[in-house]
Structure formats: C-alpha cells, structure tokens
Amino acid sequence: MHTAHIVVTLLAALMAGLSGVVLLLRVQWIVKGLTDYGVPRSWWTLLGLAKAAGAVGLVVGLFVPVIGVLAGTGLVLYFLGAAVTVARARWYSHIPFPLIYAAPVVGALVLGHAA
C-alpha cells in the first residue's frame, strides 16, 4: 500500500503543479477557459499559486503527513470550487476536467489514511 500511496501522491502533485504553472504562465487554452467561466483576471495568479503550493504540500506530506492532508484537502476543495465555477458558467461539458484533477488527490488522501 505504501508504494501505491507514493505513486498516486506524486501523480497528484505533478498534475496540480503543472496546472498551476500553466495558469501562472498564462497559457492560451487556460486563459480562454478562465475568461469563458467568468473568473476575474485578478484572481489568476493566486489560483495558480494555490495549485502550485498544494502540489508542493502533497510532496512534503510524504514526509510530514499532516502537511499532505492539509494540502490534499485544500486541493480537493479548490477543484470542487472549479467544478462549481464551470457549472455556474453553464459549461456543463467541462465539469469533468477539474474533477479529473481532484481524483488523484482524493486517491492520495485515501491511500495515505490507509497506510
């Protein structure tokens, strides 16, 4: 179970971290989505930093579990909030995307609890 926890946690951190970097770099496809969903431009840097910090927290959590739990919880809430934002913008076909990012985080939390 320990190996699975490490692999899933690193996958979750990689996905969240890349998502944060893409946002911080203002890659066109993410900028278009945020604009379409009505997310204020003034929030973009903080949202990108939140995802990047969550990714770092997941990795640190492999050594300091409480940090991993806090980071994982924050990321799950972040991605659920993203799904709500997408739904409020009526882009229903896009709702699965933030949930795909949340799934490995949930997996990491569950496997960490079981370890």
XYZ file of C-alpha atoms in Angstrom:
115
model
C 0.000 0.000 0.000
C 2.901 2.353 0.709
C 4.193 2.248 -2.884
C 0.728 2.966 -4.253
C 0.417 5.944 -1.902
C 3.729 7.382 -3.098
C 2.928 6.893 -6.786
C -0.587 8.351 -6.555
C 0.622 11.269 -4.428
C 3.387 12.105 -6.895
C 0.915 11.872 -9.794
C -1.493 14.191 -7.967
C 1.328 16.634 -7.204
C 2.514 16.561 -10.815
C -0.969 17.209 -12.176
C -1.739 20.022 -9.714
C 1.714 21.531 -10.114
C 1.583 21.552 -13.905
C -1.911 23.000 -13.764
C -0.637 25.780 -11.507
C 2.367 26.513 -13.732
C 0.192 26.590 -16.859
C -2.033 29.143 -15.160
C 0.897 31.236 -13.923
C 2.380 31.236 -17.447
C -0.991 32.293 -18.872
C -1.061 29.529 -21.486
C -3.756 30.383 -24.023
C -6.104 27.402 -23.506
C -6.292 28.029 -19.745
C -6.750 31.777 -20.207
C -9.624 31.154 -22.607
C -11.309 28.797 -20.165
C -10.998 31.147 -17.214
C -12.321 34.002 -19.314
C -15.237 31.881 -20.547
C -16.054 30.840 -16.968
C -16.006 34.436 -15.749
C -13.080 34.070 -13.350
C -11.707 37.552 -12.635
C -8.230 38.102 -14.064
C -7.115 39.495 -10.694
C -7.560 36.001 -9.188
C -5.454 34.094 -11.723
C -2.064 34.469 -10.042
C -3.427 33.485 -6.631
C -5.219 30.489 -8.099
C -2.056 29.340 -9.874
C -0.018 29.781 -6.698
C -2.624 27.860 -4.696
C -2.358 24.876 -7.040
C 1.442 25.023 -7.023
C 1.536 25.280 -3.224
C -0.858 22.350 -2.953
C 1.417 20.292 -5.187
C 4.439 21.088 -3.026
C 2.396 20.309 0.080
C 1.479 16.883 -1.263
C 5.142 16.017 -1.783
C 6.128 17.373 1.640
C 3.243 15.329 3.030
C 5.098 12.156 2.134
C 7.480 13.098 4.952
C 5.178 15.190 7.174
C 1.734 13.604 6.822
C -0.265 16.444 8.355
C 1.040 18.793 5.635
C -0.069 16.320 2.970
C -3.542 16.060 4.466
C -3.895 19.834 4.620
C -2.570 20.285 1.073
C -4.753 17.479 -0.264
C -7.840 18.855 1.434
C -7.104 22.299 0.036
C -6.656 20.937 -3.475
C -9.848 18.894 -3.333
C -11.752 21.992 -2.221
C -10.036 24.009 -4.958
C -11.020 21.574 -7.708
C -14.574 21.216 -6.365
C -14.804 25.006 -6.428
C -13.547 24.932 -10.000
C -16.274 22.445 -10.922
C -18.892 24.719 -9.342
C -17.462 27.707 -11.233
C -17.674 25.793 -14.510
C -21.256 24.745 -13.723
C -22.267 28.301 -12.835
C -20.891 29.426 -16.194
C -23.116 26.744 -17.794
C -20.185 24.928 -19.441
C -21.528 21.584 -18.296
C -19.388 19.570 -20.683
C -16.287 20.959 -18.939
C -17.260 19.888 -15.406
C -15.275 16.619 -15.602
C -11.961 18.438 -16.119
C -11.471 19.795 -12.579
C -12.798 16.505 -11.207
C -10.114 14.625 -13.153
C -7.520 16.736 -11.338
C -9.225 16.130 -7.988
C -9.370 12.337 -8.402
C -5.681 11.527 -7.769
C -5.649 13.938 -4.831
C -8.569 12.063 -3.289
C -6.732 8.817 -4.038
C -3.612 10.108 -2.299
C -5.625 11.107 0.755
C -7.357 7.735 0.935
C -4.139 5.750 0.435
C -2.320 7.937 2.962
C -5.015 7.267 5.520
C -4.851 3.524 4.846
C -1.045 3.385 5.116
